[in-house]
């Protein structure tokens, strides 16, 4: 017996774009933080 919780419809395009942009910005920000920490660590060493 088919017990589907909700009809499977794709999210609107703007929501997918916002989600992708936030993921991309978060990864770029974390890479920048790691690069800054590495630069400071190498200068201190």
mmCIF file of C-alpha atoms in Angstrom:
data_model
loop_
_atom_site.group_PDB
_atom_site.id
_atom_site.type_symbol
_atom_site.label_atom_id
_atom_site.label_comp_id
_atom_site.label_asym_id
_atom_site.label_seq_id
_atom_site.Cartn_x
_atom_site.Cartn_y
_atom_site.Cartn_z
ATOM 1 C CA UNK A 1 0.000 0.000 0.000
ATOM 2 C CA UNK A 2 1.414 3.343 -1.032
ATOM 3 C CA UNK A 3 1.938 5.576 1.956
ATOM 4 C CA UNK A 4 3.600 8.643 0.492
ATOM 5 C CA UNK A 5 4.060 11.434 2.997
ATOM 6 C CA UNK A 6 4.096 14.294 0.497
ATOM 7 C CA UNK A 7 3.902 14.669 -3.270
ATOM 8 C CA UNK A 8 7.397 14.915 -4.679
ATOM 9 C CA UNK A 9 7.636 18.251 -6.454
ATOM 10 C CA UNK A 10 10.957 20.002 -7.126
ATOM 11 C CA UNK A 11 11.803 23.149 -5.213
ATOM 12 C CA UNK A 12 11.443 26.443 -7.084
ATOM 13 C CA UNK A 13 14.478 27.600 -9.022
ATOM 14 C CA UNK A 14 15.235 30.610 -6.811
ATOM 15 C CA UNK A 15 15.281 28.418 -3.703
ATOM 16 C CA UNK A 16 17.703 25.975 -5.337
ATOM 17 C CA UNK A 17 19.900 28.873 -6.461
ATOM 18 C CA UNK A 18 19.909 30.373 -2.958
ATOM 19 C CA UNK A 19 20.784 26.991 -1.454
ATOM 20 C CA UNK A 20 23.605 26.455 -3.967
ATOM 21 C CA UNK A 21 24.930 29.984 -3.461
ATOM 22 C CA UNK A 22 24.960 29.596 0.321
ATOM 23 C CA UNK A 23 26.822 26.284 0.054
ATOM 24 C CA UNK A 24 29.340 27.827 -2.345
ATOM 25 C CA UNK A 25 29.837 30.914 -0.178
ATOM 26 C CA UNK A 26 30.304 28.761 2.919
ATOM 27 C CA UNK A 27 32.935 26.615 1.242
ATOM 28 C CA UNK A 28 34.784 29.662 -0.103
ATOM 29 C CA UNK A 29 34.665 31.310 3.324
ATOM 30 C CA UNK A 30 35.963 28.211 5.087
ATOM 31 C CA UNK A 31 38.779 27.872 2.535
ATOM 32 C CA UNK A 32 39.694 31.515 3.105
ATOM 33 C CA UNK A 33 39.780 30.998 6.870
ATOM 34 C CA UNK A 34 41.969 27.907 6.516
ATOM 35 C CA UNK A 35 44.302 29.744 4.123
ATOM 36 C CA UNK A 36 44.591 32.677 6.538
ATOM 37 C CA UNK A 37 45.377 30.367 9.453
ATOM 38 C CA UNK A 38 48.020 28.572 7.387
ATOM 39 C CA UNK A 39 49.617 31.881 6.356
ATOM 40 C CA UNK A 40 49.770 33.090 9.954
ATOM 41 C CA UNK A 41 51.153 29.733 11.100
ATOM 42 C CA UNK A 42 53.838 29.747 8.399
ATOM 43 C CA UNK A 43 54.824 33.345 9.226
ATOM 44 C CA UNK A 44 55.054 32.514 12.930
ATOM 45 C CA UNK A 45 57.144 29.404 12.286
#
